[in-house]
């Protein structure tokens, strides 16, 4: 089993168009004290975004481990395997589990977005520059908070 490592830094706001589109959708469907609900996905409006989206749920009460409930098709192709159903303790190298779980807890408990830039190592794609978006999302109701994520890939095009 492959173990991935994340090398990311928080940034003030998303810059990738795909990330910004997902955040705009999230903002349009959040309000009046409620977050975007799981029932709002998938829909025609988000169809272009779904291949790069993932959803995480807490496995334990303390949020020390999380399970990937949904992983978009572009991400599974890019990873060269389908991590749907895996826990982050089974996916990440052990040195990265606690940090990532802490980010997921922060996003879901504080109910706010978190955006980072960086790379993933361990899947032969560490040359790609990525933008990670993490958003809180209601599952079955306002007390069931999931994490909606998106990984956007910056294309490194040579200057002509």
Tab-separated table of C-alpha atoms in Angstrom:
chain	number	residue	atom	x	y	z
A	1	UNK	CA	0.000	0.000	0.000
A	2	UNK	CA	1.265	3.428	-0.923
A	3	UNK	CA	1.644	6.054	1.782
A	4	UNK	CA	1.477	9.668	0.756
A	5	UNK	CA	3.118	12.692	2.308
A	6	UNK	CA	1.839	16.235	2.072
A	7	UNK	CA	4.086	19.272	1.749
A	8	UNK	CA	1.771	22.283	1.918
A	9	UNK	CA	1.552	25.842	3.224
A	10	UNK	CA	-1.646	27.750	4.054
A	11	UNK	CA	-2.544	30.611	1.722
A	12	UNK	CA	-4.973	33.470	2.200
A	13	UNK	CA	-7.339	32.593	-0.638
A	14	UNK	CA	-7.805	30.183	-3.524
A	15	UNK	CA	-6.384	31.279	-6.865
A	16	UNK	CA	-7.069	28.282	-9.121
A	17	UNK	CA	-10.321	28.811	-11.090
A	18	UNK	CA	-11.629	25.338	-10.170
A	19	UNK	CA	-11.023	25.949	-6.467
A	20	UNK	CA	-12.660	29.354	-6.646
A	21	UNK	CA	-15.694	27.842	-8.403
A	22	UNK	CA	-16.133	25.263	-5.640
A	23	UNK	CA	-15.810	27.916	-2.926
A	24	UNK	CA	-18.350	30.135	-4.732
A	25	UNK	CA	-20.790	27.188	-4.935
A	26	UNK	CA	-20.234	26.480	-1.221
A	27	UNK	CA	-20.883	30.132	-0.355
A	28	UNK	CA	-24.069	30.276	-2.465
A	29	UNK	CA	-25.474	27.223	-0.689
A	30	UNK	CA	-24.417	28.205	2.826
A	31	UNK	CA	-26.210	30.799	4.887
A	32	UNK	CA	-28.673	31.517	7.653
A	33	UNK	CA	-26.464	29.586	10.053
A	34	UNK	CA	-26.341	26.504	7.814
A	35	UNK	CA	-23.574	25.043	5.674
A	36	UNK	CA	-23.759	23.531	2.225
A	37	UNK	CA	-25.548	20.204	2.656
A	38	UNK	CA	-24.474	16.841	1.275
A	39	UNK	CA	-27.876	16.666	-0.425
A	40	UNK	CA	-26.785	19.564	-2.688
A	41	UNK	CA	-24.144	17.330	-4.309
A	42	UNK	CA	-23.883	16.162	-6.974
A	43	UNK	CA	-25.814	18.561	-9.164
A	44	UNK	CA	-25.548	19.915	-12.663
A	45	UNK	CA	-23.873	23.088	-11.376
A	46	UNK	CA	-20.993	21.123	-9.838
A	47	UNK	CA	-20.582	18.508	-12.592
A	48	UNK	CA	-17.326	20.028	-13.929
A	49	UNK	CA	-15.841	20.081	-10.407
A	50	UNK	CA	-16.732	16.558	-9.262
A	51	UNK	CA	-13.719	14.745	-10.788
A	52	UNK	CA	-11.422	16.705	-8.437
A	53	UNK	CA	-13.587	16.568	-5.315
A	54	UNK	CA	-13.342	14.339	-2.252
A	55	UNK	CA	-15.409	13.960	0.922
A	56	UNK	CA	-14.034	12.960	4.322
A	57	UNK	CA	-15.930	11.813	7.421
A	58	UNK	CA	-14.707	11.406	10.987
A	59	UNK	CA	-14.095	7.821	12.004
A	60	UNK	CA	-13.711	8.533	15.707
A	61	UNK	CA	-15.291	11.063	18.035
A	62	UNK	CA	-12.045	12.973	18.586
A	63	UNK	CA	-11.336	13.373	14.872
A	64	UNK	CA	-7.977	11.632	15.029
A	65	UNK	CA	-8.776	9.579	11.924
A	66	UNK	CA	-10.965	10.248	8.876
A	67	UNK	CA	-12.327	8.089	6.036
A	68	UNK	CA	-12.522	9.051	2.371
A	69	UNK	CA	-16.200	8.575	1.504
A	70	UNK	CA	-15.955	9.878	-2.051
A	71	UNK	CA	-12.963	10.495	-4.308
A	72	UNK	CA	-13.370	12.047	-7.760
A	73	UNK	CA	-12.371	10.153	-10.876
A	74	UNK	CA	-9.654	12.606	-11.900
A	75	UNK	CA	-8.036	12.195	-8.486
A	76	UNK	CA	-8.170	8.390	-8.634
A	77	UNK	CA	-6.571	8.437	-12.094
A	78	UNK	CA	-3.960	10.916	-10.946
A	79	UNK	CA	-3.152	8.819	-7.853
A	80	UNK	CA	-3.202	5.631	-9.969
A	81	UNK	CA	-5.438	3.939	-7.374
A	82	UNK	CA	-8.838	4.517	-5.771
A	83	UNK	CA	-8.530	5.495	-2.095
A	84	UNK	CA	-12.322	5.569	-1.545
A	85	UNK	CA	-13.064	3.930	1.792
A	86	UNK	CA	-9.519	4.264	3.110
A	87	UNK	CA	-8.779	6.033	6.361
A	88	UNK	CA	-6.163	8.761	6.424
A	89	UNK	CA	-4.141	6.564	8.797
A	90	UNK	CA	-4.066	3.992	6.019
A	91	UNK	CA	-3.339	6.499	3.258
A	92	UNK	CA	-0.872	8.990	4.732
A	93	UNK	CA	2.608	8.222	5.967
A	94	UNK	CA	2.315	7.995	9.773
A	95	UNK	CA	4.264	11.237	10.282
A	96	UNK	CA	1.523	13.186	8.445
A	97	UNK	CA	-1.679	11.748	9.916
A	98	UNK	CA	-1.926	13.922	13.046
A	99	UNK	CA	-1.262	17.179	11.200
A	100	UNK	CA	-3.825	16.460	8.479
A	101	UNK	CA	-6.415	15.262	11.008
A	102	UNK	CA	-5.842	18.530	12.884
A	103	UNK	CA	-6.577	20.548	9.747
A	104	UNK	CA	-9.762	18.552	9.109
A	105	UNK	CA	-10.900	19.061	12.720
A	106	UNK	CA	-10.218	22.800	12.475
A	107	UNK	CA	-12.239	23.123	9.270
A	108	UNK	CA	-15.213	21.138	10.566
A	109	UNK	CA	-15.237	22.510	14.118
A	110	UNK	CA	-14.660	26.153	13.189
A	111	UNK	CA	-16.829	25.709	10.082
A	112	UNK	CA	-14.540	27.693	7.836
A	113	UNK	CA	-12.558	27.115	4.627
A	114	UNK	CA	-8.864	26.279	4.607
A	115	UNK	CA	-6.724	26.617	1.465
A	116	UNK	CA	-3.155	25.430	0.970
A	117	UNK	CA	-0.611	25.194	-1.840
A	118	UNK	CA	1.958	22.462	-2.166
A	119	UNK	CA	2.718	18.966	-3.340
A	120	UNK	CA	1.969	15.333	-2.573
A	121	UNK	CA	4.855	12.881	-2.381
A	122	UNK	CA	4.654	9.114	-2.665
A	123	UNK	CA	2.567	8.824	-5.840
A	124	UNK	CA	5.095	9.768	-8.528
A	125	UNK	CA	3.356	13.117	-9.031
A	126	UNK	CA	5.474	15.265	-6.730
A	127	UNK	CA	6.399	17.538	-9.647
A	128	UNK	CA	2.842	18.929	-9.726
A	129	UNK	CA	1.983	22.162	-7.934
A	130	UNK	CA	-1.410	21.756	-6.248
A	131	UNK	CA	-4.043	23.812	-4.510
A	132	UNK	CA	-6.019	22.079	-1.751
A	133	UNK	CA	-9.383	23.427	-0.614
A	134	UNK	CA	-11.072	22.125	2.536
A	135	UNK	CA	-14.665	23.164	3.293
A	136	UNK	CA	-17.095	22.132	6.032
A	137	UNK	CA	-20.285	20.505	4.751
A	138	UNK	CA	-23.389	19.205	6.489
A	139	UNK	CA	-23.961	15.489	6.181
A	140	UNK	CA	-27.303	14.227	7.439
A	141	UNK	CA	-27.938	17.451	9.373
A	142	UNK	CA	-26.353	20.451	11.079
A	143	UNK	CA	-24.601	18.314	13.709
A	144	UNK	CA	-23.085	15.883	11.180
A	145	UNK	CA	-20.209	17.852	9.650
A	146	UNK	CA	-18.216	16.346	6.794
A	147	UNK	CA	-15.231	17.778	4.971
A	148	UNK	CA	-15.628	18.640	1.301
A	149	UNK	CA	-12.281	18.916	-0.438
A	150	UNK	CA	-10.887	19.692	-3.841
A	151	UNK	CA	-7.434	19.279	-5.339
A	152	UNK	CA	-6.691	21.604	-8.240
A	153	UNK	CA	-3.596	21.119	-10.369
A	154	UNK	CA	-1.663	24.118	-11.622
A	155	UNK	CA	-0.390	23.539	-15.125
A	156	UNK	CA	3.285	24.348	-15.479
A	157	UNK	CA	3.380	25.621	-19.018
A	158	UNK	CA	6.704	26.838	-20.402
A	159	UNK	CA	6.848	30.479	-21.417
A	160	UNK	CA	7.150	30.882	-25.200
